[in-house]
mmCIF file of C-alpha atoms in Angstrom:
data_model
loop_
_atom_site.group_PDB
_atom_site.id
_atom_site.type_symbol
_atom_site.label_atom_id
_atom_site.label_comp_id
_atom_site.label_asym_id
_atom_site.label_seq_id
_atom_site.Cartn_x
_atom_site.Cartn_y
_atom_site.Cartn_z
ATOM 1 C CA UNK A 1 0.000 0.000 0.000
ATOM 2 C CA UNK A 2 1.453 3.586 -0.819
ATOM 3 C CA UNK A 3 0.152 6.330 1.494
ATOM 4 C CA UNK A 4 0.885 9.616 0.385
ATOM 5 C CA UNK A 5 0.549 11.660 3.468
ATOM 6 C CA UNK A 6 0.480 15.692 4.056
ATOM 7 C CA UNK A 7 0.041 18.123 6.687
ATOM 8 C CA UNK A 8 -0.473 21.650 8.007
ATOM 9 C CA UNK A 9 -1.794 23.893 5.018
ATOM 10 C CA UNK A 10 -2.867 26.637 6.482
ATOM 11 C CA UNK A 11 -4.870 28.079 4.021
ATOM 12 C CA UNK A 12 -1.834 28.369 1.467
ATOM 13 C CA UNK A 13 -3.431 27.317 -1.544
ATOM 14 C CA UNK A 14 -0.503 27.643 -3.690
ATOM 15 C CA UNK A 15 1.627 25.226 -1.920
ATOM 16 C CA UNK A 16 -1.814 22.569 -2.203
ATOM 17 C CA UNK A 17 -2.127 22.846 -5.667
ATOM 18 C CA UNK A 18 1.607 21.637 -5.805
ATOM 19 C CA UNK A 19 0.822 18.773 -3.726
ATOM 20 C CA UNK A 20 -2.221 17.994 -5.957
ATOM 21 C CA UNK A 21 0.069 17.738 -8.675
ATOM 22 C CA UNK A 22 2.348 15.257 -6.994
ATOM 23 C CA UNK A 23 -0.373 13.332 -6.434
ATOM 24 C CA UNK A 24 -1.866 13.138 -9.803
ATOM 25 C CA UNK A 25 1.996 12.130 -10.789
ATOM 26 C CA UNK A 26 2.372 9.903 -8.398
ATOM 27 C CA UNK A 27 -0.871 8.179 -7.430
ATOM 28 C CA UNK A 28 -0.652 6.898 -4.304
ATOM 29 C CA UNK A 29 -2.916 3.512 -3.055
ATOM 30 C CA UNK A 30 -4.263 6.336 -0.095
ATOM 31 C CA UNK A 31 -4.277 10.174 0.477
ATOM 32 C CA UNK A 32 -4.172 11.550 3.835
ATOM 33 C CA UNK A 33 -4.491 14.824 5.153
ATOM 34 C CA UNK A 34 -3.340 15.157 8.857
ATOM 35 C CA UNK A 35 -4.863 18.532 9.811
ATOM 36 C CA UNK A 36 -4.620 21.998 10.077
ATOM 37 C CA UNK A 37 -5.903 23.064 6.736
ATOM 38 C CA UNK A 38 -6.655 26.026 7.769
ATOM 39 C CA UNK A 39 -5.138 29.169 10.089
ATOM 40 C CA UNK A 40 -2.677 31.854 8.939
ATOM 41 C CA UNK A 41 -2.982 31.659 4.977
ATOM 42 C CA UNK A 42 -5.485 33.706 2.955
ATOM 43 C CA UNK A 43 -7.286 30.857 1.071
ATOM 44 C CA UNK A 44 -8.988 28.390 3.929
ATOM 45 C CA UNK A 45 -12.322 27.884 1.602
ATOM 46 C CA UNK A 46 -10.669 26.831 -1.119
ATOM 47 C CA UNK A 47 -8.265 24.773 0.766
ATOM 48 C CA UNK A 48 -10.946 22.947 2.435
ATOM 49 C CA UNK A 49 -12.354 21.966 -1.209
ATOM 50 C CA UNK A 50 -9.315 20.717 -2.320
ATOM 51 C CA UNK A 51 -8.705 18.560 0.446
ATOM 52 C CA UNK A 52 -12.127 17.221 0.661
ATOM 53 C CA UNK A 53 -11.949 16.527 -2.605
ATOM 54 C CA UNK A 54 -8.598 14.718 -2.691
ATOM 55 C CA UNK A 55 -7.958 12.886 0.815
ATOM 56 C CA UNK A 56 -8.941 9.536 1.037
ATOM 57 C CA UNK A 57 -8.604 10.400 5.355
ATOM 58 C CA UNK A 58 -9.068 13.944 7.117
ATOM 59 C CA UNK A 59 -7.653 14.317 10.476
ATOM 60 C CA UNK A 60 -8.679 17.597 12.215
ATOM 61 C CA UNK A 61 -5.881 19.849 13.514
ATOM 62 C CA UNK A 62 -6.582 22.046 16.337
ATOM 63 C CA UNK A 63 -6.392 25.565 13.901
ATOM 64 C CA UNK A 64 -8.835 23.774 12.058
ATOM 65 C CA UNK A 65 -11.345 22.910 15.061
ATOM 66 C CA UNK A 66 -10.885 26.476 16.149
ATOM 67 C CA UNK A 67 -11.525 27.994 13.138
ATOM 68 C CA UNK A 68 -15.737 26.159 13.555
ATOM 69 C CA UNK A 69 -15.322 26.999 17.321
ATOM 70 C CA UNK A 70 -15.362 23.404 18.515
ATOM 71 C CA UNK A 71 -11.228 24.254 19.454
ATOM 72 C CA UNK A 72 -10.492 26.925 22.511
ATOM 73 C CA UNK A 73 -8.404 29.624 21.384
ATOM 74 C CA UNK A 74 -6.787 30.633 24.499
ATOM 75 C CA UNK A 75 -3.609 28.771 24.096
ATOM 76 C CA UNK A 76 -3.015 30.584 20.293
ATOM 77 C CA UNK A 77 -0.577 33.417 20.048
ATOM 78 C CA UNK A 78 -2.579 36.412 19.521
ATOM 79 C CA UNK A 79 -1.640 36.375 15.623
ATOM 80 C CA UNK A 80 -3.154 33.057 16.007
ATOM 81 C CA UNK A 81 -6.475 33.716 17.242
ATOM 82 C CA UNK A 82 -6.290 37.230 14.864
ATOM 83 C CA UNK A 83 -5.573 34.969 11.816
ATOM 84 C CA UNK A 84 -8.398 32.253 13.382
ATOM 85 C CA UNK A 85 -10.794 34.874 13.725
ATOM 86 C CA UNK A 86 -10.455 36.026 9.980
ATOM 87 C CA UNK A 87 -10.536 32.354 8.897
ATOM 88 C CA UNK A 88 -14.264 31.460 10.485
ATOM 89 C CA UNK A 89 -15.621 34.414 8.718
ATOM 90 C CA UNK A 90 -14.879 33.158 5.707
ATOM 91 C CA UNK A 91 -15.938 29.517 5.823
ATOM 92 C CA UNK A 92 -19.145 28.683 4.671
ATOM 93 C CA UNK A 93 -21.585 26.327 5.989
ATOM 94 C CA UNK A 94 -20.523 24.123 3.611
ATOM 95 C CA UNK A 95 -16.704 24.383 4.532
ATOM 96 C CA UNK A 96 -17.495 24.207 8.321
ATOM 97 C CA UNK A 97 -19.314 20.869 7.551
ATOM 98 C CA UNK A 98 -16.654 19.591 5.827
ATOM 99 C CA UNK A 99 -13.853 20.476 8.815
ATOM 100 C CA UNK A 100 -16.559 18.892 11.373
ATOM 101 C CA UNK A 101 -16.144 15.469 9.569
ATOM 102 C CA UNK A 102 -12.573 15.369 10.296
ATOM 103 C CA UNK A 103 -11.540 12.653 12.041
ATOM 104 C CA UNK A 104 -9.318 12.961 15.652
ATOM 105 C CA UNK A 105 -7.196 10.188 14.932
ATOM 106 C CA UNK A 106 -7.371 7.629 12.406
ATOM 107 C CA UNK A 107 -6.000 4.189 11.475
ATOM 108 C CA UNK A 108 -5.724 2.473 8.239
ATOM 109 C CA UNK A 109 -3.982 -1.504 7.758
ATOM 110 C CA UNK A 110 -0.672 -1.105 9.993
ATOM 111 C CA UNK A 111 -0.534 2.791 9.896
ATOM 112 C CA UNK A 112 -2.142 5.398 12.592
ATOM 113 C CA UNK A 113 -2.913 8.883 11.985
ATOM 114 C CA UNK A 114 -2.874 11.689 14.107
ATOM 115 C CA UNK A 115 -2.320 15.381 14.048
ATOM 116 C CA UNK A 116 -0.049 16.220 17.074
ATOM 117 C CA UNK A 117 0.192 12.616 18.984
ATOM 118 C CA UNK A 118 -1.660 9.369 19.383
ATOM 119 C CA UNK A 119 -1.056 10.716 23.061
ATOM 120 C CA UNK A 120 -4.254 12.908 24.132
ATOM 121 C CA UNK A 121 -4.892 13.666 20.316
ATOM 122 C CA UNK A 122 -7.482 16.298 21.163
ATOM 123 C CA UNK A 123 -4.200 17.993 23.920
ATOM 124 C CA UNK A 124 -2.568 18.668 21.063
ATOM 125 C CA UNK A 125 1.538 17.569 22.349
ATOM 126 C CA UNK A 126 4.123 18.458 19.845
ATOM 127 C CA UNK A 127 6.550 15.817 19.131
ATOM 128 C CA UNK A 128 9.554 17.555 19.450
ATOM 129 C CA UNK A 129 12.499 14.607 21.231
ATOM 130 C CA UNK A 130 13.243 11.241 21.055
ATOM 131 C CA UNK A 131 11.257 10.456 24.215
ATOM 132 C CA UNK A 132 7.830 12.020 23.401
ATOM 133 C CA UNK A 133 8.280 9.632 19.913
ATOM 134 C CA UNK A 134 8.488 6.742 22.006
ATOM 135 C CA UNK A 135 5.721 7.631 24.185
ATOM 136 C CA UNK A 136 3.745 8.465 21.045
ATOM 137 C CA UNK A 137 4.791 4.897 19.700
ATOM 138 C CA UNK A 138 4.067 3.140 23.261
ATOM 139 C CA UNK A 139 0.827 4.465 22.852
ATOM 140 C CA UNK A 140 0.033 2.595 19.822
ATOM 141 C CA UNK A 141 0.385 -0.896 18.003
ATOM 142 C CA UNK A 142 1.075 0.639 14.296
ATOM 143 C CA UNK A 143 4.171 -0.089 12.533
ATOM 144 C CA UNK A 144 3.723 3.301 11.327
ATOM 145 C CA UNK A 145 2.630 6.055 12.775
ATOM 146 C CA UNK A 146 2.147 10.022 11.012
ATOM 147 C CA UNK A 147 2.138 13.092 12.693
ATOM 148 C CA UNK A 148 2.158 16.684 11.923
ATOM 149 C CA UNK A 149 1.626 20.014 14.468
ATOM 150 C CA UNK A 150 5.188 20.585 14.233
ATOM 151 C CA UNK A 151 6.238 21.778 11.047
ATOM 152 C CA UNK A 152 9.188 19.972 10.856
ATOM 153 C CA UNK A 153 9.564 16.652 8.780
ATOM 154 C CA UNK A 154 11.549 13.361 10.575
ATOM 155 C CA UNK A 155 11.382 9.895 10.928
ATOM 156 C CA UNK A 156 12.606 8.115 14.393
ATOM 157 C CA UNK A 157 12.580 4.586 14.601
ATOM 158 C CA UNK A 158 11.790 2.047 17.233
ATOM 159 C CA UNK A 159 13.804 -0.927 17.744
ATOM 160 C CA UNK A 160 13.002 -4.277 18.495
ATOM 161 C CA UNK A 161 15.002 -3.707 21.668
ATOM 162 C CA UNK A 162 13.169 -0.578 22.137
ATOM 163 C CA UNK A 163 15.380 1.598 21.520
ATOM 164 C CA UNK A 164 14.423 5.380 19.234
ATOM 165 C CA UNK A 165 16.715 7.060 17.672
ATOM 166 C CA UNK A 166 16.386 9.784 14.504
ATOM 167 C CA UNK A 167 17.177 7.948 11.573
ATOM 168 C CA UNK A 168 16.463 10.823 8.957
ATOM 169 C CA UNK A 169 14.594 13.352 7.042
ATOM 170 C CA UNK A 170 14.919 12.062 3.905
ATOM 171 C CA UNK A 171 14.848 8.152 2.864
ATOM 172 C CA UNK A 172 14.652 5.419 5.324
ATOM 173 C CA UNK A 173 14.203 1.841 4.421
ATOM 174 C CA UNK A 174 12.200 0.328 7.363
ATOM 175 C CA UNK A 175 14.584 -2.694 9.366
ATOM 176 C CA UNK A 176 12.284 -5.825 9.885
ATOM 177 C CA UNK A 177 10.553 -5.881 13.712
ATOM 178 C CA UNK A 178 11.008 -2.062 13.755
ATOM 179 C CA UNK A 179 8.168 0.725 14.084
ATOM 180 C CA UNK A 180 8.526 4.040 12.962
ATOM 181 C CA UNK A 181 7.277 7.659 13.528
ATOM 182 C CA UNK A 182 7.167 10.105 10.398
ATOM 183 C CA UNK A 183 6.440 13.673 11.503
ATOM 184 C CA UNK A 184 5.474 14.632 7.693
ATOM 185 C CA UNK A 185 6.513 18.342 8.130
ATOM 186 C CA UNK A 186 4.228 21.301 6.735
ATOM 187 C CA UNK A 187 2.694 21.742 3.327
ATOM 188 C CA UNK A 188 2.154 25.596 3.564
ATOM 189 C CA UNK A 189 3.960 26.934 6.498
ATOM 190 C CA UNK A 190 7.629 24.712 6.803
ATOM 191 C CA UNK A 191 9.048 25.741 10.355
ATOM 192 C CA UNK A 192 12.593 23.785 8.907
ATOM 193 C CA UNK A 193 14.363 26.371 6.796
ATOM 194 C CA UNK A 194 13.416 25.062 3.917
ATOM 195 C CA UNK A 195 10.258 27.008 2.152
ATOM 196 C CA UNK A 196 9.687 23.968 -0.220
ATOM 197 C CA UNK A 197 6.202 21.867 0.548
ATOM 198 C CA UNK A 198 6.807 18.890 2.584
ATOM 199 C CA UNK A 199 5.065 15.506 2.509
ATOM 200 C CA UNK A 200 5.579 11.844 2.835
ATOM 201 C CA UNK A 201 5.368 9.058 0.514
ATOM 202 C CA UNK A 202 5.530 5.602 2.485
ATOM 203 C CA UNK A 203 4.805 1.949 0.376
ATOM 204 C CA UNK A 204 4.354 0.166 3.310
ATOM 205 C CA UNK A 205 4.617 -3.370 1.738
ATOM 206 C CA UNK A 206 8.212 -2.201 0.552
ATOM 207 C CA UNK A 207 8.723 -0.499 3.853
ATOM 208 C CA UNK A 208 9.807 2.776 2.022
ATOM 209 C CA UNK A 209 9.346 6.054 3.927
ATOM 210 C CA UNK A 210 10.857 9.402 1.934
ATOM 211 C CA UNK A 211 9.851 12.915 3.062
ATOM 212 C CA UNK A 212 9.985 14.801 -0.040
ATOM 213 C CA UNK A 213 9.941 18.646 -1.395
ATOM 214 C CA UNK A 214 7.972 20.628 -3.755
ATOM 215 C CA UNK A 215 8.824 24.302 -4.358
ATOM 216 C CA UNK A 216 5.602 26.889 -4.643
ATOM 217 C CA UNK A 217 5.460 30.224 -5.968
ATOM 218 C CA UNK A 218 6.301 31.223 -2.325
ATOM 219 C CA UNK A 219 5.916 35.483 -3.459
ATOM 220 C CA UNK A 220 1.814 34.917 -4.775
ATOM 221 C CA UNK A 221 1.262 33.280 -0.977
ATOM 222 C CA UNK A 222 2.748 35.988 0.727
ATOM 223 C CA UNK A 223 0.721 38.607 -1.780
ATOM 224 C CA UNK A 224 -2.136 36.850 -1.672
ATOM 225 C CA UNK A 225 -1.521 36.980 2.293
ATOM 226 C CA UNK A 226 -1.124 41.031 2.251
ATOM 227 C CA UNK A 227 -4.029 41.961 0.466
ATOM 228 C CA UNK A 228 -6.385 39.843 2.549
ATOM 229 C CA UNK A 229 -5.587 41.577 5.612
ATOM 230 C CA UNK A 230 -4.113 39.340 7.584
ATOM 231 C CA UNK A 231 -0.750 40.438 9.911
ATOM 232 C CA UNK A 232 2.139 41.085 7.422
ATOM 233 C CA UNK A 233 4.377 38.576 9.673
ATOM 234 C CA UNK A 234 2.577 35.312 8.142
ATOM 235 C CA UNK A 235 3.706 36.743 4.974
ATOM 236 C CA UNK A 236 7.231 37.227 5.785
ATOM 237 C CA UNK A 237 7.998 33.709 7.465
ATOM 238 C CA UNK A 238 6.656 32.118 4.244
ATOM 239 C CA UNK A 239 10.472 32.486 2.693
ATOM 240 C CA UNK A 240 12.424 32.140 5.989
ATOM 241 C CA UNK A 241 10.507 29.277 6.854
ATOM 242 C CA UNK A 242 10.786 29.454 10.407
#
Protein backbone atom coordinates (compact mmCIF):
# COMPACT_ATOMS: atom_id res chain seq x y z
CA UNK A 1 0.00 0.00 0.00
CA UNK A 2 1.45 3.59 -0.82
CA UNK A 3 0.15 6.33 1.49
CA UNK A 4 0.89 9.62 0.38
CA UNK A 5 0.55 11.66 3.47
CA UNK A 6 0.48 15.69 4.06
CA UNK A 7 0.04 18.12 6.69
CA UNK A 8 -0.47 21.65 8.01
CA UNK A 9 -1.79 23.89 5.02
CA UNK A 10 -2.87 26.64 6.48
CA UNK A 11 -4.87 28.08 4.02
CA UNK A 12 -1.83 28.37 1.47
CA UNK A 13 -3.43 27.32 -1.54
CA UNK A 14 -0.50 27.64 -3.69
CA UNK A 15 1.63 25.23 -1.92
CA UNK A 16 -1.81 22.57 -2.20
CA UNK A 17 -2.13 22.85 -5.67
CA UNK A 18 1.61 21.64 -5.81
CA UNK A 19 0.82 18.77 -3.73
CA UNK A 20 -2.22 17.99 -5.96
CA UNK A 21 0.07 17.74 -8.68
CA UNK A 22 2.35 15.26 -6.99
CA UNK A 23 -0.37 13.33 -6.43
CA UNK A 24 -1.87 13.14 -9.80
CA UNK A 25 2.00 12.13 -10.79
CA UNK A 26 2.37 9.90 -8.40
CA UNK A 27 -0.87 8.18 -7.43
CA UNK A 28 -0.65 6.90 -4.30
CA UNK A 29 -2.92 3.51 -3.05
CA UNK A 30 -4.26 6.34 -0.09
CA UNK A 31 -4.28 10.17 0.48
CA UNK A 32 -4.17 11.55 3.83
CA UNK A 33 -4.49 14.82 5.15
CA UNK A 34 -3.34 15.16 8.86
CA UNK A 35 -4.86 18.53 9.81
CA UNK A 36 -4.62 22.00 10.08
CA UNK A 37 -5.90 23.06 6.74
CA UNK A 38 -6.65 26.03 7.77
CA UNK A 39 -5.14 29.17 10.09
CA UNK A 40 -2.68 31.85 8.94
CA UNK A 41 -2.98 31.66 4.98
CA UNK A 42 -5.49 33.71 2.95
CA UNK A 43 -7.29 30.86 1.07
CA UNK A 44 -8.99 28.39 3.93
CA UNK A 45 -12.32 27.88 1.60
CA UNK A 46 -10.67 26.83 -1.12
CA UNK A 47 -8.26 24.77 0.77
CA UNK A 48 -10.95 22.95 2.43
CA UNK A 49 -12.35 21.97 -1.21
CA UNK A 50 -9.31 20.72 -2.32
CA UNK A 51 -8.70 18.56 0.45
CA UNK A 52 -12.13 17.22 0.66
CA UNK A 53 -11.95 16.53 -2.61
CA UNK A 54 -8.60 14.72 -2.69
CA UNK A 55 -7.96 12.89 0.82
CA UNK A 56 -8.94 9.54 1.04
CA UNK A 57 -8.60 10.40 5.35
CA UNK A 58 -9.07 13.94 7.12
CA UNK A 59 -7.65 14.32 10.48
CA UNK A 60 -8.68 17.60 12.22
CA UNK A 61 -5.88 19.85 13.51
CA UNK A 62 -6.58 22.05 16.34
CA UNK A 63 -6.39 25.57 13.90
CA UNK A 64 -8.83 23.77 12.06
CA UNK A 65 -11.35 22.91 15.06
CA UNK A 66 -10.89 26.48 16.15
CA UNK A 67 -11.52 27.99 13.14
CA UNK A 68 -15.74 26.16 13.55
CA UNK A 69 -15.32 27.00 17.32
CA UNK A 70 -15.36 23.40 18.51
CA UNK A 71 -11.23 24.25 19.45
CA UNK A 72 -10.49 26.93 22.51
CA UNK A 73 -8.40 29.62 21.38
CA UNK A 74 -6.79 30.63 24.50
CA UNK A 75 -3.61 28.77 24.10
CA UNK A 76 -3.02 30.58 20.29
CA UNK A 77 -0.58 33.42 20.05
CA UNK A 78 -2.58 36.41 19.52
CA UNK A 79 -1.64 36.37 15.62
CA UNK A 80 -3.15 33.06 16.01
CA UNK A 81 -6.47 33.72 17.24
CA UNK A 82 -6.29 37.23 14.86
CA UNK A 83 -5.57 34.97 11.82
CA UNK A 84 -8.40 32.25 13.38
CA UNK A 85 -10.79 34.87 13.72
CA UNK A 86 -10.45 36.03 9.98
CA UNK A 87 -10.54 32.35 8.90
CA UNK A 88 -14.26 31.46 10.48
CA UNK A 89 -15.62 34.41 8.72
CA UNK A 90 -14.88 33.16 5.71
CA UNK A 91 -15.94 29.52 5.82
CA UNK A 92 -19.14 28.68 4.67
CA UNK A 93 -21.58 26.33 5.99
CA UNK A 94 -20.52 24.12 3.61
CA UNK A 95 -16.70 24.38 4.53
CA UNK A 96 -17.49 24.21 8.32
CA UNK A 97 -19.31 20.87 7.55
CA UNK A 98 -16.65 19.59 5.83
CA UNK A 99 -13.85 20.48 8.81
CA UNK A 100 -16.56 18.89 11.37
CA UNK A 101 -16.14 15.47 9.57
CA UNK A 102 -12.57 15.37 10.30
CA UNK A 103 -11.54 12.65 12.04
CA UNK A 104 -9.32 12.96 15.65
CA UNK A 105 -7.20 10.19 14.93
CA UNK A 106 -7.37 7.63 12.41
CA UNK A 107 -6.00 4.19 11.47
CA UNK A 108 -5.72 2.47 8.24
CA UNK A 109 -3.98 -1.50 7.76
CA UNK A 110 -0.67 -1.11 9.99
CA UNK A 111 -0.53 2.79 9.90
CA UNK A 112 -2.14 5.40 12.59
CA UNK A 113 -2.91 8.88 11.98
CA UNK A 114 -2.87 11.69 14.11
CA UNK A 115 -2.32 15.38 14.05
CA UNK A 116 -0.05 16.22 17.07
CA UNK A 117 0.19 12.62 18.98
CA UNK A 118 -1.66 9.37 19.38
CA UNK A 119 -1.06 10.72 23.06
CA UNK A 120 -4.25 12.91 24.13
CA UNK A 121 -4.89 13.67 20.32
CA UNK A 122 -7.48 16.30 21.16
CA UNK A 123 -4.20 17.99 23.92
CA UNK A 124 -2.57 18.67 21.06
CA UNK A 125 1.54 17.57 22.35
CA UNK A 126 4.12 18.46 19.84
CA UNK A 127 6.55 15.82 19.13
CA UNK A 128 9.55 17.56 19.45
CA UNK A 129 12.50 14.61 21.23
CA UNK A 130 13.24 11.24 21.05
CA UNK A 131 11.26 10.46 24.22
CA UNK A 132 7.83 12.02 23.40
CA UNK A 133 8.28 9.63 19.91
CA UNK A 134 8.49 6.74 22.01
CA UNK A 135 5.72 7.63 24.18
CA UNK A 136 3.74 8.47 21.05
CA UNK A 137 4.79 4.90 19.70
CA UNK A 138 4.07 3.14 23.26
CA UNK A 139 0.83 4.46 22.85
CA UNK A 140 0.03 2.59 19.82
CA UNK A 141 0.38 -0.90 18.00
CA UNK A 142 1.07 0.64 14.30
CA UNK A 143 4.17 -0.09 12.53
CA UNK A 144 3.72 3.30 11.33
CA UNK A 145 2.63 6.06 12.78
CA UNK A 146 2.15 10.02 11.01
CA UNK A 147 2.14 13.09 12.69
CA UNK A 148 2.16 16.68 11.92
CA UNK A 149 1.63 20.01 14.47
CA UNK A 150 5.19 20.59 14.23
CA UNK A 151 6.24 21.78 11.05
CA UNK A 152 9.19 19.97 10.86
CA UNK A 153 9.56 16.65 8.78
CA UNK A 154 11.55 13.36 10.57
CA UNK A 155 11.38 9.90 10.93
CA UNK A 156 12.61 8.11 14.39
CA UNK A 157 12.58 4.59 14.60
CA UNK A 158 11.79 2.05 17.23
CA UNK A 159 13.80 -0.93 17.74
CA UNK A 160 13.00 -4.28 18.49
CA UNK A 161 15.00 -3.71 21.67
CA UNK A 162 13.17 -0.58 22.14
CA UNK A 163 15.38 1.60 21.52
CA UNK A 164 14.42 5.38 19.23
CA UNK A 165 16.71 7.06 17.67
CA UNK A 166 16.39 9.78 14.50
CA UNK A 167 17.18 7.95 11.57
CA UNK A 168 16.46 10.82 8.96
CA UNK A 169 14.59 13.35 7.04
CA UNK A 170 14.92 12.06 3.90
CA UNK A 171 14.85 8.15 2.86
CA UNK A 172 14.65 5.42 5.32
CA UNK A 173 14.20 1.84 4.42
CA UNK A 174 12.20 0.33 7.36
CA UNK A 175 14.58 -2.69 9.37
CA UNK A 176 12.28 -5.83 9.89
CA UNK A 177 10.55 -5.88 13.71
CA UNK A 178 11.01 -2.06 13.76
CA UNK A 179 8.17 0.72 14.08
CA UNK A 180 8.53 4.04 12.96
CA UNK A 181 7.28 7.66 13.53
CA UNK A 182 7.17 10.11 10.40
CA UNK A 183 6.44 13.67 11.50
CA UNK A 184 5.47 14.63 7.69
CA UNK A 185 6.51 18.34 8.13
CA UNK A 186 4.23 21.30 6.74
CA UNK A 187 2.69 21.74 3.33
CA UNK A 188 2.15 25.60 3.56
CA UNK A 189 3.96 26.93 6.50
CA UNK A 190 7.63 24.71 6.80
CA UNK A 191 9.05 25.74 10.35
CA UNK A 192 12.59 23.78 8.91
CA UNK A 193 14.36 26.37 6.80
CA UNK A 194 13.42 25.06 3.92
CA UNK A 195 10.26 27.01 2.15
CA UNK A 196 9.69 23.97 -0.22
CA UNK A 197 6.20 21.87 0.55
CA UNK A 198 6.81 18.89 2.58
CA UNK A 199 5.06 15.51 2.51
CA UNK A 200 5.58 11.84 2.83
CA UNK A 201 5.37 9.06 0.51
CA UNK A 202 5.53 5.60 2.48
CA UNK A 203 4.80 1.95 0.38
CA UNK A 204 4.35 0.17 3.31
CA UNK A 205 4.62 -3.37 1.74
CA UNK A 206 8.21 -2.20 0.55
CA UNK A 207 8.72 -0.50 3.85
CA UNK A 208 9.81 2.78 2.02
CA UNK A 209 9.35 6.05 3.93
CA UNK A 210 10.86 9.40 1.93
CA UNK A 211 9.85 12.91 3.06
CA UNK A 212 9.98 14.80 -0.04
CA UNK A 213 9.94 18.65 -1.40
CA UNK A 214 7.97 20.63 -3.76
CA UNK A 215 8.82 24.30 -4.36
CA UNK A 216 5.60 26.89 -4.64
CA UNK A 217 5.46 30.22 -5.97
CA UNK A 218 6.30 31.22 -2.33
CA UNK A 219 5.92 35.48 -3.46
CA UNK A 220 1.81 34.92 -4.77
CA UNK A 221 1.26 33.28 -0.98
CA UNK A 222 2.75 35.99 0.73
CA UNK A 223 0.72 38.61 -1.78
CA UNK A 224 -2.14 36.85 -1.67
CA UNK A 225 -1.52 36.98 2.29
CA UNK A 226 -1.12 41.03 2.25
CA UNK A 227 -4.03 41.96 0.47
CA UNK A 228 -6.38 39.84 2.55
CA UNK A 229 -5.59 41.58 5.61
CA UNK A 230 -4.11 39.34 7.58
CA UNK A 231 -0.75 40.44 9.91
CA UNK A 232 2.14 41.09 7.42
CA UNK A 233 4.38 38.58 9.67
CA UNK A 234 2.58 35.31 8.14
CA UNK A 235 3.71 36.74 4.97
CA UNK A 236 7.23 37.23 5.78
CA UNK A 237 8.00 33.71 7.46
CA UNK A 238 6.66 32.12 4.24
CA UNK A 239 10.47 32.49 2.69
CA UNK A 240 12.42 32.14 5.99
CA UNK A 241 10.51 29.28 6.85
CA UNK A 242 10.79 29.45 10.41
Amino acid sequence: MRYLVFSDIHGNVQALERIVEEIDSLRPDIVVSLGDVVGYGADPARCVEIVDETADIRVAGNHDLAAVGIQSVESFSLTAREAIGWTTRRLDPPHRAAIERFDPIRRHDRCLFAHASPVAPLDWPYISTVGQAREALDASAERFVFVGHTHVPGIIARRPDGECAVVGNNVVQAKPGARYLVNVGSVGQPRDGNAAACFALVDTKKGRISIRRVAYDVGSAQNRIRTSGLPESLASRLAAAR
